[in-house]
mmCIF file of C-alpha atoms in Angstrom:
data_model
loop_
_atom_site.group_PDB
_atom_site.id
_atom_site.type_symbol
_atom_site.label_atom_id
_atom_site.label_comp_id
_atom_site.label_asym_id
_atom_site.label_seq_id
_atom_site.Cartn_x
_atom_site.Cartn_y
_atom_site.Cartn_z
ATOM 1 C CA VAL A 1259 0.021 -0.022 -0.052
ATOM 2 C CA ARG A 1260 1.548 3.406 -1.271
ATOM 3 C CA ARG A 1261 1.734 6.147 1.416
ATOM 4 C CA GLN A 1262 0.083 9.590 0.627
ATOM 5 C CA GLU A 1263 2.495 12.285 -0.653
ATOM 6 C CA LYS A 1264 3.619 14.506 2.279
ATOM 7 C CA PRO A 1265 2.229 18.360 1.939
ATOM 8 C CA PRO A 1266 4.716 20.735 0.046
ATOM 9 C CA TYR A 1267 5.291 22.630 3.315
ATOM 10 C CA SER A 1268 7.758 22.635 6.189
ATOM 11 C CA TYR A 1269 6.643 21.206 9.511
ATOM 12 C CA ILE A 1270 6.920 24.923 10.935
ATOM 13 C CA ALA A 1271 4.499 25.990 8.193
ATOM 14 C CA LEU A 1272 2.197 23.147 8.931
ATOM 15 C CA ILE A 1273 2.127 24.022 12.651
ATOM 16 C CA VAL A 1274 1.771 27.799 12.052
ATOM 17 C CA MET A 1275 -1.237 26.936 9.594
ATOM 18 C CA ALA A 1276 -2.860 24.827 12.406
ATOM 19 C CA ILE A 1277 -2.416 27.574 15.198
ATOM 20 C CA GLN A 1278 -3.480 30.452 12.990
ATOM 21 C CA SER A 1279 -6.658 28.543 12.162
ATOM 22 C CA SER A 1280 -7.587 28.707 15.729
ATOM 23 C CA ALA A 1281 -9.786 31.660 17.133
ATOM 24 C CA SER A 1282 -7.693 32.058 20.167
ATOM 25 C CA LYS A 1283 -4.311 31.617 18.016
ATOM 26 C CA ARG A 1284 -3.168 28.803 20.322
ATOM 27 C CA LEU A 1285 -3.730 25.132 20.392
ATOM 28 C CA THR A 1286 -2.790 21.946 22.290
ATOM 29 C CA LEU A 1287 -0.429 19.237 20.705
ATOM 30 C CA SER A 1288 -3.478 17.083 20.069
ATOM 31 C CA GLU A 1289 -5.421 19.949 18.656
ATOM 32 C CA ILE A 1290 -2.429 20.489 16.209
ATOM 33 C CA TYR A 1291 -2.363 16.637 15.209
ATOM 34 C CA GLN A 1292 -6.143 16.836 14.660
ATOM 35 C CA PHE A 1293 -5.884 19.887 12.351
ATOM 36 C CA LEU A 1294 -3.270 18.218 10.268
ATOM 37 C CA GLN A 1295 -5.146 14.814 9.973
ATOM 38 C CA GLN A 1296 -8.282 16.546 8.838
ATOM 39 C CA ARG A 1297 -6.659 18.729 6.318
ATOM 40 C CA PHE A 1298 -4.052 16.497 4.732
ATOM 41 C CA PRO A 1299 -4.555 12.965 3.840
ATOM 42 C CA PHE A 1300 -0.618 12.091 4.553
ATOM 43 C CA PHE A 1301 -1.142 12.396 8.392
ATOM 44 C CA ARG A 1302 -4.244 10.092 8.336
ATOM 45 C CA GLY A 1303 -2.315 6.958 7.431
ATOM 46 C CA SER A 1304 -0.619 4.082 9.464
ATOM 47 C CA TYR A 1305 2.698 5.899 9.787
ATOM 48 C CA GLN A 1306 3.152 7.914 12.891
ATOM 49 C CA GLY A 1307 6.464 9.294 12.555
ATOM 50 C CA TRP A 1308 5.112 12.586 11.715
ATOM 51 C CA LYS A 1309 4.034 13.244 15.319
ATOM 52 C CA ASN A 1310 7.675 13.049 16.442
ATOM 53 C CA SER A 1311 8.605 15.649 13.742
ATOM 54 C CA VAL A 1312 5.698 17.970 14.928
ATOM 55 C CA ARG A 1313 6.930 17.747 18.543
ATOM 56 C CA HIS A 1314 10.561 18.213 17.628
ATOM 57 C CA ASN A 1315 9.678 21.338 15.699
ATOM 58 C CA LEU A 1316 7.459 22.869 18.640
ATOM 59 C CA SER A 1317 10.299 22.269 21.175
ATOM 60 C CA LEU A 1318 13.322 23.364 19.097
ATOM 61 C CA ASN A 1319 12.131 26.496 17.063
ATOM 62 C CA GLU A 1320 11.925 29.774 19.077
ATOM 63 C CA CYS A 1321 8.986 31.050 17.196
ATOM 64 C CA PHE A 1322 6.723 28.651 19.216
ATOM 65 C CA ILE A 1323 5.874 29.417 22.843
ATOM 66 C CA LYS A 1324 4.550 26.954 25.276
ATOM 67 C CA LEU A 1325 1.606 28.425 27.407
ATOM 68 C CA PRO A 1326 0.295 26.817 30.499
ATOM 69 C CA LYS A 1327 -3.238 25.579 30.322
ATOM 70 C CA GLY A 1328 -4.586 27.348 33.295
ATOM 71 C CA LEU A 1329 -6.430 25.907 36.191
ATOM 72 C CA GLY A 1330 -9.743 24.014 35.554
ATOM 73 C CA ARG A 1331 -8.801 23.258 31.966
ATOM 74 C CA PRO A 1332 -9.305 19.598 31.118
ATOM 75 C CA GLY A 1333 -6.472 17.242 29.691
ATOM 76 C CA LYS A 1334 -2.902 17.360 30.015
ATOM 77 C CA GLY A 1335 -0.233 19.265 28.155
ATOM 78 C CA HIS A 1336 0.199 22.903 27.344
ATOM 79 C CA TYR A 1337 -1.161 25.398 24.725
ATOM 80 C CA TRP A 1338 1.335 26.298 21.897
ATOM 81 C CA THR A 1339 1.225 29.667 20.250
ATOM 82 C CA ILE A 1340 3.471 31.810 17.720
ATOM 83 C CA ASP A 1341 5.837 34.261 19.304
ATOM 84 C CA PRO A 1342 4.617 37.735 18.313
ATOM 85 C CA ALA A 1343 8.326 38.536 17.195
ATOM 86 C CA SER A 1344 8.240 35.740 14.612
ATOM 87 C CA GLU A 1345 4.685 36.511 13.277
ATOM 88 C CA PHE A 1346 5.787 38.693 10.502
ATOM 89 C CA MET A 1347 7.231 35.646 8.671
ATOM 90 C CA PHE A 1348 3.784 34.035 8.331
ATOM 91 C CA GLU A 1349 1.631 37.400 7.555
ATOM 92 C CA GLU A 1350 -0.869 36.900 4.879
ATOM 93 C CA GLY A 1351 -0.545 33.268 4.671
ATOM 94 C CA SER A 1352 3.145 33.687 3.513
ATOM 95 C CA PHE A 1353 4.978 30.593 4.459
ATOM 96 C CA ARG A 1354 8.405 31.424 3.430
ATOM 97 C CA ARG A 1355 11.520 29.689 4.489
ATOM 98 C CA ARG A 1356 13.423 31.319 7.293
ATOM 99 C CA PRO A 1357 15.952 33.955 6.152
ATOM 100 C CA ARG A 1358 19.691 32.784 6.366
ATOM 101 C CA GLY A 1359 21.063 33.336 9.740
ATOM 102 C CA PHE A 1360 17.692 33.236 11.339
ATOM 103 C CA ARG A 1361 18.383 29.933 13.000
ATOM 104 C CA ARG A 1362 15.986 28.306 15.451
ATOM 105 C CA LYS A 1363 13.623 31.307 15.163
ATOM 106 C CA CYS A 1364 11.446 30.023 12.544
#
């Protein structure tokens, strides 16, 4: 069985799409997974390695900020949002690659 083709976007761009689709501009890890699975067939198959790539990108790129969920919020984990200092890179649906020398800041 042939696997679906991976979307033509970086994981950073895919995560940003997910977060920007939220009214609150923040999502939990499982909500990011859900968005990707609903939007792109590649993420619906039996291959699960992509989830590790999402976690890796959230943790290692400074353009993503981990926020506490707050008291009384169900479920484990945190919210993820985009650092306001990095938002200019994703304005108007632009998912351009990071500029040279802009390491780990998306």
